[in-house]
Amino acid sequence: MKKVERINIITRYINNRAHFTISEIMREFNISRSTAIRDIREIEAMGMPLVAEVGRDGGYFVMNNSLLPTVRFTDNEIKALFIAFMATRNQQLPYLKSRQSLAEKLLGLISENQQDDLVHLNQILLFEGTNPHNPDLLDLSDLPHPTLEKLIQILLIERYLLVSVQEEKKTKSYPIVLLHLHHQKGHWIIEGFDLEEEKRRIVSVDNLIHVEQLKRNTQEEVFNLVLELGPKAIAQFKKYHPLKFSIAYTNPYQTTGLLKAFMNVHNLEELTEITNWLLFLGEDIKVKEIPEEVLNAVLERLSLYQMKQ
């Protein structure tokens, strides 16, 4: 568990209790005494009004059962946020209006001294793509392609898309399953798997005329391979996976994921590829559904491996 996540959970834990001790924190979160004390001090620094009780059975209690503290940022955290904003100017990023309002809210939360530091940083730091003659962080001159935000909203619901693009004065449409949406040399690129031609396809968002969810029939929506992936399996997945396979992350830290796919078990080449790939993923997977042919192939391969041992 990451430190920030652990501190947030501990904060909620102690806020719901009239009294707690270091030993309780150690047992509950399986951490050392020094780590527990360090976390408690950080929570106090965030503004949680804790009162220490001296004595053999002493501990801590929250003054007046206070609600969770408001979010406060350190000087370095403020600098990190605004430097990230500065570095992404003129990159045609989506949700720029939200970035503008977020910057305004953060400026309203910090002190004048912190604001002066940010003004100074804005004058001396220059990143690739930044226009030095228009350094205003709140300016929206770098708006992206108008379809980009619509595309992202659709992708949050469905990765199967029908994209229409302008090519050689003609409009062409492609049914794809999205693999990645990435920013390259000032342009947004859709990297997908063409479901008709069964090959990888690259589409520039600048050439997009229209994008919508792909209407799939019932047969296409049938899944016969369903896997839950842990962090080690996800690391393997990122190294290599079949083009038409994708995972849906099931937590914000992208350490667990769910894969749903359909495979043709009567295609011997595909069957062999999937068998090899499942073994490549390793033991950090939970099989929720799998074709019998694939399971038998995996078990046979494992038995042969054991015999060689």
PDB file of C-alpha atoms in Angstrom:
ATOM      1  CA  MET A   1       0.000   0.000   0.000  1.00  0.00           C
ATOM      2  CA  LYS A   2       1.371   3.410  -0.993  1.00  0.00           C
ATOM      3  CA  LYS A   3       2.142   5.939   1.746  1.00  0.00           C
ATOM      4  CA  VAL A   4      -0.462   8.516   0.658  1.00  0.00           C
ATOM      5  CA  GLU A   5      -3.172   5.852   0.414  1.00  0.00           C
ATOM      6  CA  ARG A   6      -2.197   4.448   3.841  1.00  0.00           C
ATOM      7  CA  ILE A   7      -2.292   7.872   5.517  1.00  0.00           C
ATOM      8  CA  ASN A   8      -5.721   8.617   4.030  1.00  0.00           C
ATOM      9  CA  ILE A   9      -7.087   5.303   5.336  1.00  0.00           C
ATOM     10  CA  ILE A  10      -5.529   5.825   8.777  1.00  0.00           C
ATOM     11  CA  THR A  11      -7.054   9.333   8.893  1.00  0.00           C
ATOM     12  CA  ARG A  12     -10.532   7.916   8.309  1.00  0.00           C
ATOM     13  CA  TYR A  13      -9.879   5.138  10.816  1.00  0.00           C
ATOM     14  CA  ILE A  14      -8.921   7.444  13.691  1.00  0.00           C
ATOM     15  CA  ASN A  15     -11.589  10.023  12.849  1.00  0.00           C
ATOM     16  CA  ASN A  16     -14.286   7.422  13.611  1.00  0.00           C
ATOM     17  CA  ARG A  17     -12.856   6.528  17.008  1.00  0.00           C
ATOM     18  CA  ALA A  18     -12.986   8.372  20.308  1.00  0.00           C
ATOM     19  CA  HIS A  19      -9.633   6.930  21.330  1.00  0.00           C
ATOM     20  CA  PHE A  20      -6.799   4.955  19.729  1.00  0.00           C
ATOM     21  CA  THR A  21      -3.228   3.865  20.479  1.00  0.00           C
ATOM     22  CA  ILE A  22      -0.074   3.404  18.425  1.00  0.00           C
ATOM     23  CA  SER A  23      -0.303  -0.357  19.017  1.00  0.00           C
ATOM     24  CA  GLU A  24      -3.797  -0.447  17.520  1.00  0.00           C
ATOM     25  CA  ILE A  25      -2.577   1.387  14.413  1.00  0.00           C
ATOM     26  CA  MET A  26       0.356  -1.030  14.104  1.00  0.00           C
ATOM     27  CA  ARG A  27      -1.916  -4.101  14.309  1.00  0.00           C
ATOM     28  CA  GLU A  28      -4.677  -2.706  12.087  1.00  0.00           C
ATOM     29  CA  PHE A  29      -2.383  -1.655   9.236  1.00  0.00           C
ATOM     30  CA  ASN A  30       0.486  -4.109   9.763  1.00  0.00           C
ATOM     31  CA  ILE A  31       3.150  -1.411  10.048  1.00  0.00           C
ATOM     32  CA  SER A  32       6.087  -0.817  12.385  1.00  0.00           C
ATOM     33  CA  ARG A  33       5.970   1.451  15.426  1.00  0.00           C
ATOM     34  CA  SER A  34       8.227   4.042  13.802  1.00  0.00           C
ATOM     35  CA  THR A  35       6.039   4.097  10.665  1.00  0.00           C
ATOM     36  CA  ALA A  36       2.868   4.455  12.765  1.00  0.00           C
ATOM     37  CA  ILE A  37       4.353   7.379  14.754  1.00  0.00           C
ATOM     38  CA  ARG A  38       5.576   9.027  11.544  1.00  0.00           C
ATOM     39  CA  ASP A  39       2.131   8.685   9.931  1.00  0.00           C
ATOM     40  CA  ILE A  40       0.392  10.104  13.016  1.00  0.00           C
ATOM     41  CA  ARG A  41       2.704  13.128  12.949  1.00  0.00           C
ATOM     42  CA  GLU A  42       1.937  13.719   9.252  1.00  0.00           C
ATOM     43  CA  ILE A  43      -1.802  13.505   9.972  1.00  0.00           C
ATOM     44  CA  GLU A  44      -1.379  16.058  12.753  1.00  0.00           C
ATOM     45  CA  ALA A  45       0.556  18.325  10.354  1.00  0.00           C
ATOM     46  CA  MET A  46      -2.360  18.117   7.914  1.00  0.00           C
ATOM     47  CA  GLY A  47      -4.591  19.720  10.548  1.00  0.00           C
ATOM     48  CA  MET A  48      -6.220  16.790  12.365  1.00  0.00           C
ATOM     49  CA  PRO A  49      -6.602  18.017  15.999  1.00  0.00           C
ATOM     50  CA  LEU A  50      -5.138  15.045  17.913  1.00  0.00           C
ATOM     51  CA  VAL A  51      -4.570  15.144  21.665  1.00  0.00           C
ATOM     52  CA  ALA A  52      -1.991  12.804  23.226  1.00  0.00           C
ATOM     53  CA  GLU A  53      -2.666  11.167  26.596  1.00  0.00           C
ATOM     54  CA  VAL A  54       0.356  10.518  28.786  1.00  0.00           C
ATOM     55  CA  GLY A  55       0.674   7.354  30.853  1.00  0.00           C
ATOM     56  CA  ARG A  56       0.924   3.577  30.651  1.00  0.00           C
ATOM     57  CA  ASP A  57      -2.423   3.217  28.908  1.00  0.00           C
ATOM     58  CA  GLY A  58      -2.156   6.490  27.073  1.00  0.00           C
ATOM     59  CA  GLY A  59      -2.941   7.068  23.439  1.00  0.00           C
ATOM     60  CA  TYR A  60      -4.606   9.660  21.283  1.00  0.00           C
ATOM     61  CA  PHE A  61      -8.071  11.059  20.794  1.00  0.00           C
ATOM     62  CA  VAL A  62      -9.536  13.456  18.236  1.00  0.00           C
ATOM     63  CA  MET A  63     -10.543  16.779  19.784  1.00  0.00           C
ATOM     64  CA  ASN A  64     -14.331  17.236  19.683  1.00  0.00           C
ATOM     65  CA  ASN A  65     -14.650  14.310  17.246  1.00  0.00           C
ATOM     66  CA  SER A  66     -13.554  16.642  14.456  1.00  0.00           C
ATOM     67  CA  LEU A  67     -14.534  16.027  10.871  1.00  0.00           C
ATOM     68  CA  LEU A  68     -11.857  15.116   8.351  1.00  0.00           C
ATOM     69  CA  PRO A  69      -9.474  18.041   7.826  1.00  0.00           C
ATOM     70  CA  THR A  70      -9.604  20.194   4.731  1.00  0.00           C
ATOM     71  CA  VAL A  71      -6.970  19.426   2.127  1.00  0.00           C
ATOM     72  CA  ARG A  72      -3.777  21.392   2.665  1.00  0.00           C
ATOM     73  CA  PHE A  73      -0.727  21.469   0.429  1.00  0.00           C
ATOM     74  CA  THR A  74       2.917  21.874   1.344  1.00  0.00           C
ATOM     75  CA  ASP A  75       5.054  24.423  -0.507  1.00  0.00           C
ATOM     76  CA  ASN A  76       6.689  21.665  -2.561  1.00  0.00           C
ATOM     77  CA  GLU A  77       3.320  20.090  -3.436  1.00  0.00           C
ATOM     78  CA  ILE A  78       2.036  23.456  -4.701  1.00  0.00           C
ATOM     79  CA  LYS A  79       5.171  23.898  -6.816  1.00  0.00           C
ATOM     80  CA  ALA A  80       4.846  20.355  -8.184  1.00  0.00           C
ATOM     81  CA  LEU A  81       1.238  20.983  -9.251  1.00  0.00           C
ATOM     82  CA  PHE A  82       1.922  24.283 -10.970  1.00  0.00           C
ATOM     83  CA  ILE A  83       5.117  23.116 -12.655  1.00  0.00           C
ATOM     84  CA  ALA A  84       3.046  20.253 -14.088  1.00  0.00           C
ATOM     85  CA  PHE A  85       0.555  22.846 -15.365  1.00  0.00           C
ATOM     86  CA  MET A  86       3.375  24.933 -16.851  1.00  0.00           C
ATOM     87  CA  ALA A  87       4.932  21.923 -18.567  1.00  0.00           C
ATOM     88  CA  THR A  88       1.669  21.001 -20.277  1.00  0.00           C
ATOM     89  CA  ARG A  89       0.803  24.397 -21.754  1.00  0.00           C
ATOM     90  CA  ASN A  90       0.340  24.443 -25.540  1.00  0.00           C
ATOM     91  CA  GLN A  91      -0.010  20.635 -25.558  1.00  0.00           C
ATOM     92  CA  GLN A  92      -3.660  20.668 -26.688  1.00  0.00           C
ATOM     93  CA  LEU A  93      -4.756  18.748 -23.618  1.00  0.00           C
ATOM     94  CA  PRO A  94      -8.409  17.863 -22.977  1.00  0.00           C
ATOM     95  CA  TYR A  95     -10.375  19.486 -20.141  1.00  0.00           C
ATOM     96  CA  LEU A  96      -8.392  22.740 -20.381  1.00  0.00           C
ATOM     97  CA  LYS A  97     -11.291  24.751 -18.976  1.00  0.00           C
ATOM     98  CA  SER A  98     -11.261  22.487 -15.926  1.00  0.00           C
ATOM     99  CA  ARG A  99      -7.510  22.959 -15.608  1.00  0.00           C
ATOM    100  CA  GLN A 100      -8.071  26.707 -15.664  1.00  0.00           C
ATOM    101  CA  SER A 101     -10.703  26.611 -12.895  1.00  0.00           C
ATOM    102  CA  LEU A 102      -8.522  24.198 -10.875  1.00  0.00           C
ATOM    103  CA  ALA A 103      -5.581  26.592 -11.100  1.00  0.00           C
ATOM    104  CA  GLU A 104      -7.801  29.469  -9.987  1.00  0.00           C
ATOM    105  CA  LYS A 105      -9.055  27.501  -6.972  1.00  0.00           C
ATOM    106  CA  LEU A 106      -5.524  26.484  -5.957  1.00  0.00           C
ATOM    107  CA  LEU A 107      -4.326  30.080  -6.207  1.00  0.00           C
ATOM    108  CA  GLY A 108      -7.154  31.062  -3.871  1.00  0.00           C
ATOM    109  CA  LEU A 109      -6.038  28.480  -1.275  1.00  0.00           C
ATOM    110  CA  ILE A 110      -2.386  29.455  -0.973  1.00  0.00           C
ATOM    111  CA  SER A 111      -0.626  32.356   0.737  1.00  0.00           C
ATOM    112  CA  GLU A 112       0.753  35.466  -0.965  1.00  0.00           C
ATOM    113  CA  ASN A 113       4.316  34.218  -0.449  1.00  0.00           C
ATOM    114  CA  GLN A 114       3.452  30.960  -2.218  1.00  0.00           C
ATOM    115  CA  GLN A 115       1.822  32.919  -5.037  1.00  0.00           C
ATOM    116  CA  ASP A 116       4.977  35.044  -5.401  1.00  0.00           C
ATOM    117  CA  ASP A 117       7.055  31.861  -5.701  1.00  0.00           C
ATOM    118  CA  LEU A 118       4.804  30.613  -8.499  1.00  0.00           C
ATOM    119  CA  VAL A 119       5.045  33.915 -10.378  1.00  0.00           C
ATOM    120  CA  HIS A 120       8.844  33.688 -10.120  1.00  0.00           C
ATOM    121  CA  LEU A 121       8.869  30.062 -11.345  1.00  0.00           C
ATOM    122  CA  ASN A 122       6.614  31.028 -14.234  1.00  0.00           C
ATOM    123  CA  GLN A 123       9.178  33.629 -15.311  1.00  0.00           C
ATOM    124  CA  ILE A 124      12.280  31.440 -15.189  1.00  0.00           C
ATOM    125  CA  LEU A 125      11.017  27.993 -16.259  1.00  0.00           C
ATOM    126  CA  LEU A 126      10.530  27.353 -19.957  1.00  0.00           C
ATOM    127  CA  PHE A 127       9.398  23.993 -21.315  1.00  0.00           C
ATOM    128  CA  GLU A 128       9.341  22.672 -24.860  1.00  0.00           C
ATOM    129  CA  GLY A 129       6.253  23.943 -26.665  1.00  0.00           C
ATOM    130  CA  THR A 130       5.745  26.865 -24.276  1.00  0.00           C
ATOM    131  CA  ASN A 131       5.168  30.245 -25.858  1.00  0.00           C
ATOM    132  CA  PRO A 132       7.393  32.702 -23.913  1.00  0.00           C
ATOM    133  CA  HIS A 133       5.379  35.655 -25.255  1.00  0.00           C
ATOM    134  CA  ASN A 134       2.140  34.298 -23.808  1.00  0.00           C
ATOM    135  CA  PRO A 135       3.084  32.832 -20.424  1.00  0.00           C
ATOM    136  CA  ASP A 136      -0.298  33.201 -18.710  1.00  0.00           C
ATOM    137  CA  LEU A 137      -1.103  29.912 -17.017  1.00  0.00           C
ATOM    138  CA  LEU A 138      -4.834  30.654 -17.132  1.00  0.00           C
ATOM    139  CA  ASP A 139      -4.896  31.440 -20.857  1.00  0.00           C
ATOM    140  CA  LEU A 140      -6.793  28.960 -23.070  1.00  0.00           C
ATOM    141  CA  SER A 141      -5.111  29.590 -26.411  1.00  0.00           C
ATOM    142  CA  ASP A 142      -4.036  25.940 -26.738  1.00  0.00           C
ATOM    143  CA  LEU A 143      -7.469  24.336 -27.014  1.00  0.00           C
ATOM    144  CA  PRO A 144      -7.361  20.797 -28.490  1.00  0.00           C
ATOM    145  CA  HIS A 145      -9.341  19.318 -31.367  1.00  0.00           C
ATOM    146  CA  PRO A 146     -13.046  19.761 -30.477  1.00  0.00           C
ATOM    147  CA  THR A 147     -13.698  16.012 -30.846  1.00  0.00           C
ATOM    148  CA  LEU A 148     -11.062  15.011 -28.283  1.00  0.00           C
ATOM    149  CA  GLU A 149     -13.170  15.446 -25.134  1.00  0.00           C
ATOM    150  CA  LYS A 150     -16.149  13.713 -26.788  1.00  0.00           C
ATOM    151  CA  LEU A 151     -13.834  10.851 -27.709  1.00  0.00           C
ATOM    152  CA  ILE A 152     -12.583  10.499 -24.130  1.00  0.00           C
ATOM    153  CA  GLN A 153     -16.124  10.567 -22.724  1.00  0.00           C
ATOM    154  CA  ILE A 154     -17.081   7.698 -25.062  1.00  0.00           C
ATOM    155  CA  LEU A 155     -13.942   5.753 -24.128  1.00  0.00           C
ATOM    156  CA  LEU A 156     -14.871   5.892 -20.450  1.00  0.00           C
ATOM    157  CA  ILE A 157     -17.956   3.855 -21.379  1.00  0.00           C
ATOM    158  CA  GLU A 158     -16.936   1.822 -24.410  1.00  0.00           C
ATOM    159  CA  ARG A 159     -13.653   1.012 -26.153  1.00  0.00           C
ATOM    160  CA  TYR A 160     -15.333  -0.347 -29.291  1.00  0.00           C
ATOM    161  CA  LEU A 161     -15.613   2.626 -31.657  1.00  0.00           C
ATOM    162  CA  LEU A 162     -16.740   3.538 -35.127  1.00  0.00           C
ATOM    163  CA  VAL A 163     -14.432   6.336 -36.269  1.00  0.00           C
ATOM    164  CA  SER A 164     -14.932   8.383 -39.422  1.00  0.00           C
ATOM    165  CA  VAL A 165     -11.905  10.191 -40.835  1.00  0.00           C
ATOM    166  CA  GLN A 166     -11.049  12.386 -43.800  1.00  0.00           C
ATOM    167  CA  GLU A 167      -8.593  10.598 -46.098  1.00  0.00           C
ATOM    168  CA  GLU A 168      -7.674  11.835 -49.583  1.00  0.00           C
ATOM    169  CA  LYS A 169     -10.824  13.956 -49.846  1.00  0.00           C
ATOM    170  CA  LYS A 170     -12.946  10.940 -48.920  1.00  0.00           C
ATOM    171  CA  THR A 171     -14.660   9.993 -45.691  1.00  0.00           C
ATOM    172  CA  LYS A 172     -13.808   6.511 -44.456  1.00  0.00           C
ATOM    173  CA  SER A 173     -15.156   4.693 -41.398  1.00  0.00           C
ATOM    174  CA  TYR A 174     -13.367   2.025 -39.381  1.00  0.00           C
ATOM    175  CA  PRO A 175     -14.707  -0.227 -36.610  1.00  0.00           C
ATOM    176  CA  ILE A 176     -11.936  -0.463 -34.022  1.00  0.00           C
ATOM    177  CA  VAL A 177     -11.274  -1.473 -30.458  1.00  0.00           C
ATOM    178  CA  LEU A 178      -9.074   1.159 -28.846  1.00  0.00           C
ATOM    179  CA  LEU A 179      -5.651   0.096 -27.600  1.00  0.00           C
ATOM    180  CA  HIS A 180      -4.239   3.512 -26.661  1.00  0.00           C
ATOM    181  CA  LEU A 181      -4.879   7.218 -27.051  1.00  0.00           C
ATOM    182  CA  HIS A 182      -1.557   9.022 -26.938  1.00  0.00           C
ATOM    183  CA  HIS A 183      -0.004  12.430 -27.569  1.00  0.00           C
ATOM    184  CA  GLN A 184       2.906  12.529 -29.984  1.00  0.00           C
ATOM    185  CA  LYS A 185       4.745  15.550 -31.395  1.00  0.00           C
ATOM    186  CA  GLY A 186       1.842  17.892 -30.705  1.00  0.00           C
ATOM    187  CA  HIS A 187      -0.831  15.570 -32.123  1.00  0.00           C
ATOM    188  CA  TRP A 188      -3.301  13.149 -30.558  1.00  0.00           C
ATOM    189  CA  ILE A 189      -3.194   9.648 -32.014  1.00  0.00           C
ATOM    190  CA  ILE A 190      -5.716   6.809 -31.749  1.00  0.00           C
ATOM    191  CA  GLU A 191      -4.061   3.412 -31.792  1.00  0.00           C
ATOM    192  CA  GLY A 192      -6.636   0.688 -32.328  1.00  0.00           C
ATOM    193  CA  PHE A 193      -7.266  -2.769 -33.682  1.00  0.00           C
ATOM    194  CA  ASP A 194      -9.314  -2.775 -36.885  1.00  0.00           C
ATOM    195  CA  LEU A 195     -12.036  -5.386 -36.351  1.00  0.00           C
ATOM    196  CA  GLU A 196     -12.739  -5.836 -40.063  1.00  0.00           C
ATOM    197  CA  GLU A 197      -9.217  -6.025 -41.447  1.00  0.00           C
ATOM    198  CA  GLU A 198      -7.822  -7.519 -38.207  1.00  0.00           C
ATOM    199  CA  LYS A 199      -4.758  -5.320 -38.050  1.00  0.00           C
ATOM    200  CA  ARG A 200      -3.418  -2.444 -36.001  1.00  0.00           C
ATOM    201  CA  ARG A 201      -4.614   0.957 -37.225  1.00  0.00           C
ATOM    202  CA  ILE A 202      -3.339   4.453 -36.422  1.00  0.00           C
ATOM    203  CA  VAL A 203      -5.793   7.367 -36.715  1.00  0.00           C
ATOM    204  CA  SER A 204      -4.994  11.043 -36.128  1.00  0.00           C
ATOM    205  CA  VAL A 205      -7.583  12.838 -33.999  1.00  0.00           C
ATOM    206  CA  ASP A 206      -7.010  15.904 -36.222  1.00  0.00           C
ATOM    207  CA  ASN A 207      -8.568  13.949 -39.104  1.00  0.00           C
ATOM    208  CA  LEU A 208     -11.614  12.816 -37.124  1.00  0.00           C
ATOM    209  CA  ILE A 209     -14.970  13.827 -38.543  1.00  0.00           C
ATOM    210  CA  HIS A 210     -17.158  11.723 -36.279  1.00  0.00           C
ATOM    211  CA  VAL A 211     -16.798   9.129 -33.538  1.00  0.00           C
ATOM    212  CA  GLU A 212     -19.443   6.984 -31.855  1.00  0.00           C
ATOM    213  CA  GLN A 213     -19.853   3.748 -29.944  1.00  0.00           C
ATOM    214  CA  LEU A 214     -19.717   0.745 -32.209  1.00  0.00           C
ATOM    215  CA  LYS A 215     -23.043  -1.075 -32.388  1.00  0.00           C
ATOM    216  CA  ARG A 216     -22.251  -4.721 -31.787  1.00  0.00           C
ATOM    217  CA  ASN A 217     -24.601  -7.637 -32.153  1.00  0.00           C
ATOM    218  CA  THR A 218     -25.197 -10.139 -29.384  1.00  0.00           C
ATOM    219  CA  GLN A 219     -22.738 -12.649 -30.800  1.00  0.00           C
ATOM    220  CA  GLU A 220     -19.885 -10.124 -30.695  1.00  0.00           C
ATOM    221  CA  GLU A 221     -20.589  -9.343 -27.040  1.00  0.00           C
ATOM    222  CA  VAL A 222     -20.224 -12.949 -25.882  1.00  0.00           C
ATOM    223  CA  PHE A 223     -17.101 -13.521 -23.776  1.00  0.00           C
ATOM    224  CA  ASN A 224     -15.612 -16.944 -23.221  1.00  0.00           C
ATOM    225  CA  LEU A 225     -12.404 -15.807 -21.511  1.00  0.00           C
ATOM    226  CA  VAL A 226     -12.676 -13.771 -18.303  1.00  0.00           C
ATOM    227  CA  LEU A 227      -9.624 -13.168 -16.099  1.00  0.00           C
ATOM    228  CA  GLU A 228      -8.871 -11.112 -12.993  1.00  0.00           C
ATOM    229  CA  LEU A 229      -5.310  -9.783 -13.113  1.00  0.00           C
ATOM    230  CA  GLY A 230      -3.141  -8.827 -10.162  1.00  0.00           C
ATOM    231  CA  PRO A 231      -0.186  -6.378 -10.277  1.00  0.00           C
ATOM    232  CA  LYS A 232       2.369  -8.954 -11.514  1.00  0.00           C
ATOM    233  CA  ALA A 233       0.048 -10.159 -14.262  1.00  0.00           C
ATOM    234  CA  ILE A 234      -0.676  -6.560 -15.300  1.00  0.00           C
ATOM    235  CA  ALA A 235       3.062  -5.923 -15.582  1.00  0.00           C
ATOM    236  CA  GLN A 236       3.305  -8.940 -17.898  1.00  0.00           C
ATOM    237  CA  PHE A 237       0.226  -7.781 -19.837  1.00  0.00           C
ATOM    238  CA  LYS A 238       1.916  -4.436 -20.523  1.00  0.00           C
ATOM    239  CA  LYS A 239       4.980  -6.225 -21.904  1.00  0.00           C
ATOM    240  CA  TYR A 240       2.883  -8.194 -24.390  1.00  0.00           C
ATOM    241  CA  HIS A 241      -0.736  -9.020 -25.121  1.00  0.00           C
ATOM    242  CA  PRO A 242      -2.775 -10.055 -28.180  1.00  0.00           C
ATOM    243  CA  LEU A 243      -3.824  -6.988 -30.152  1.00  0.00           C
ATOM    244  CA  LYS A 244      -7.566  -7.443 -29.663  1.00  0.00           C
ATOM    245  CA  PHE A 245      -7.287  -7.934 -25.891  1.00  0.00           C
ATOM    246  CA  SER A 246      -7.637  -5.072 -23.420  1.00  0.00           C
ATOM    247  CA  ILE A 247      -8.154  -4.825 -19.675  1.00  0.00           C
ATOM    248  CA  ALA A 248     -10.401  -2.653 -17.532  1.00  0.00           C
ATOM    249  CA  TYR A 249      -8.602  -1.502 -14.384  1.00  0.00           C
ATOM    250  CA  THR A 250     -10.614  -2.143 -11.231  1.00  0.00           C
ATOM    251  CA  ASN A 251      -8.871   0.285  -8.884  1.00  0.00           C
ATOM    252  CA  PRO A 252      -7.476   3.829  -9.256  1.00  0.00           C
ATOM    253  CA  TYR A 253      -3.882   2.643  -8.880  1.00  0.00           C
ATOM    254  CA  GLN A 254      -4.168   0.261 -11.856  1.00  0.00           C
ATOM    255  CA  THR A 255      -2.869  -2.671  -9.810  1.00  0.00           C
ATOM    256  CA  THR A 256      -5.860  -4.930 -10.517  1.00  0.00           C
ATOM    257  CA  GLY A 257      -7.786  -5.406 -13.719  1.00  0.00           C
ATOM    258  CA  LEU A 258     -10.446  -7.443 -15.486  1.00  0.00           C
ATOM    259  CA  LEU A 259     -10.064  -8.942 -18.945  1.00  0.00           C
ATOM    260  CA  LYS A 260     -13.077 -10.046 -20.970  1.00  0.00           C
ATOM    261  CA  ALA A 261     -12.556 -11.432 -24.447  1.00  0.00           C
ATOM    262  CA  PHE A 262     -13.849 -13.841 -27.031  1.00  0.00           C
ATOM    263  CA  MET A 263     -11.529 -16.306 -28.729  1.00  0.00           C
ATOM    264  CA  ASN A 264     -12.091 -18.806 -31.496  1.00  0.00           C
ATOM    265  CA  VAL A 265     -11.086 -22.145 -29.989  1.00  0.00           C
ATOM    266  CA  HIS A 266     -11.375 -23.811 -33.403  1.00  0.00           C
ATOM    267  CA  ASN A 267      -8.496 -21.716 -34.725  1.00  0.00           C
ATOM    268  CA  LEU A 268      -5.431 -23.776 -33.765  1.00  0.00           C
ATOM    269  CA  GLU A 269      -3.050 -20.861 -34.280  1.00  0.00           C
ATOM    270  CA  GLU A 270      -5.076 -18.632 -31.949  1.00  0.00           C
ATOM    271  CA  LEU A 271      -5.440 -21.457 -29.419  1.00  0.00           C
ATOM    272  CA  THR A 272      -1.656 -21.931 -29.300  1.00  0.00           C
ATOM    273  CA  GLU A 273      -1.056 -18.175 -28.989  1.00  0.00           C
ATOM    274  CA  ILE A 274      -3.491 -17.801 -26.079  1.00  0.00           C
ATOM    275  CA  THR A 275      -2.061 -20.850 -24.293  1.00  0.00           C
ATOM    276  CA  ASN A 276       1.458 -19.403 -24.536  1.00  0.00           C
ATOM    277  CA  TRP A 277       0.225 -16.006 -23.396  1.00  0.00           C
ATOM    278  CA  LEU A 278      -1.656 -17.301 -20.342  1.00  0.00           C
ATOM    279  CA  LEU A 279       1.484 -19.097 -19.194  1.00  0.00           C
ATOM    280  CA  PHE A 280       3.423 -15.877 -19.847  1.00  0.00           C
ATOM    281  CA  LEU A 281       1.069 -13.933 -17.532  1.00  0.00           C
ATOM    282  CA  GLY A 282       2.100 -16.166 -14.631  1.00  0.00           C
ATOM    283  CA  GLU A 283       0.300 -17.148 -11.449  1.00  0.00           C
ATOM    284  CA  ASP A 284      -1.087 -13.716 -10.535  1.00  0.00           C
ATOM    285  CA  ILE A 285      -4.406 -14.305 -12.315  1.00  0.00           C
ATOM    286  CA  LYS A 286      -7.797 -15.650 -11.285  1.00  0.00           C
ATOM    287  CA  VAL A 287      -9.717 -17.494 -13.971  1.00  0.00           C
ATOM    288  CA  LYS A 288     -13.418 -16.648 -13.911  1.00  0.00           C
ATOM    289  CA  GLU A 289     -14.256 -18.228 -17.254  1.00  0.00           C
ATOM    290  CA  ILE A 290     -12.158 -20.086 -19.803  1.00  0.00           C
ATOM    291  CA  PRO A 291     -12.898 -22.365 -22.784  1.00  0.00           C
ATOM    292  CA  GLU A 292     -12.332 -26.038 -21.992  1.00  0.00           C
ATOM    293  CA  GLU A 293      -9.976 -26.353 -24.956  1.00  0.00           C
ATOM    294  CA  VAL A 294      -7.743 -23.595 -23.595  1.00  0.00           C
ATOM    295  CA  LEU A 295      -7.768 -25.013 -20.078  1.00  0.00           C
ATOM    296  CA  ASN A 296      -6.802 -28.462 -21.342  1.00  0.00           C
ATOM    297  CA  ALA A 297      -3.994 -26.990 -23.440  1.00  0.00           C
ATOM    298  CA  VAL A 298      -2.612 -25.050 -20.445  1.00  0.00           C
ATOM    299  CA  LEU A 299      -2.799 -28.098 -18.139  1.00  0.00           C
ATOM    300  CA  GLU A 300      -1.100 -30.265 -20.741  1.00  0.00           C
ATOM    301  CA  ARG A 301       1.700 -27.750 -21.142  1.00  0.00           C
ATOM    302  CA  LEU A 302       2.169 -27.550 -17.353  1.00  0.00           C
ATOM    303  CA  SER A 303       2.258 -31.329 -17.000  1.00  0.00           C
ATOM    304  CA  LEU A 304       4.933 -31.583 -19.680  1.00  0.00           C
ATOM    305  CA  TYR A 305       6.945 -28.928 -17.875  1.00  0.00           C
ATOM    306  CA  GLN A 306       6.664 -30.795 -14.579  1.00  0.00           C
ATOM    307  CA  MET A 307       7.771 -34.038 -16.222  1.00  0.00           C
ATOM    308  CA  LYS A 308      10.911 -32.333 -17.502  1.00  0.00           C
ATOM    309  CA  GLN A 309      11.648 -31.160 -13.992  1.00  0.00           C
TER     310      GLN A 309
END
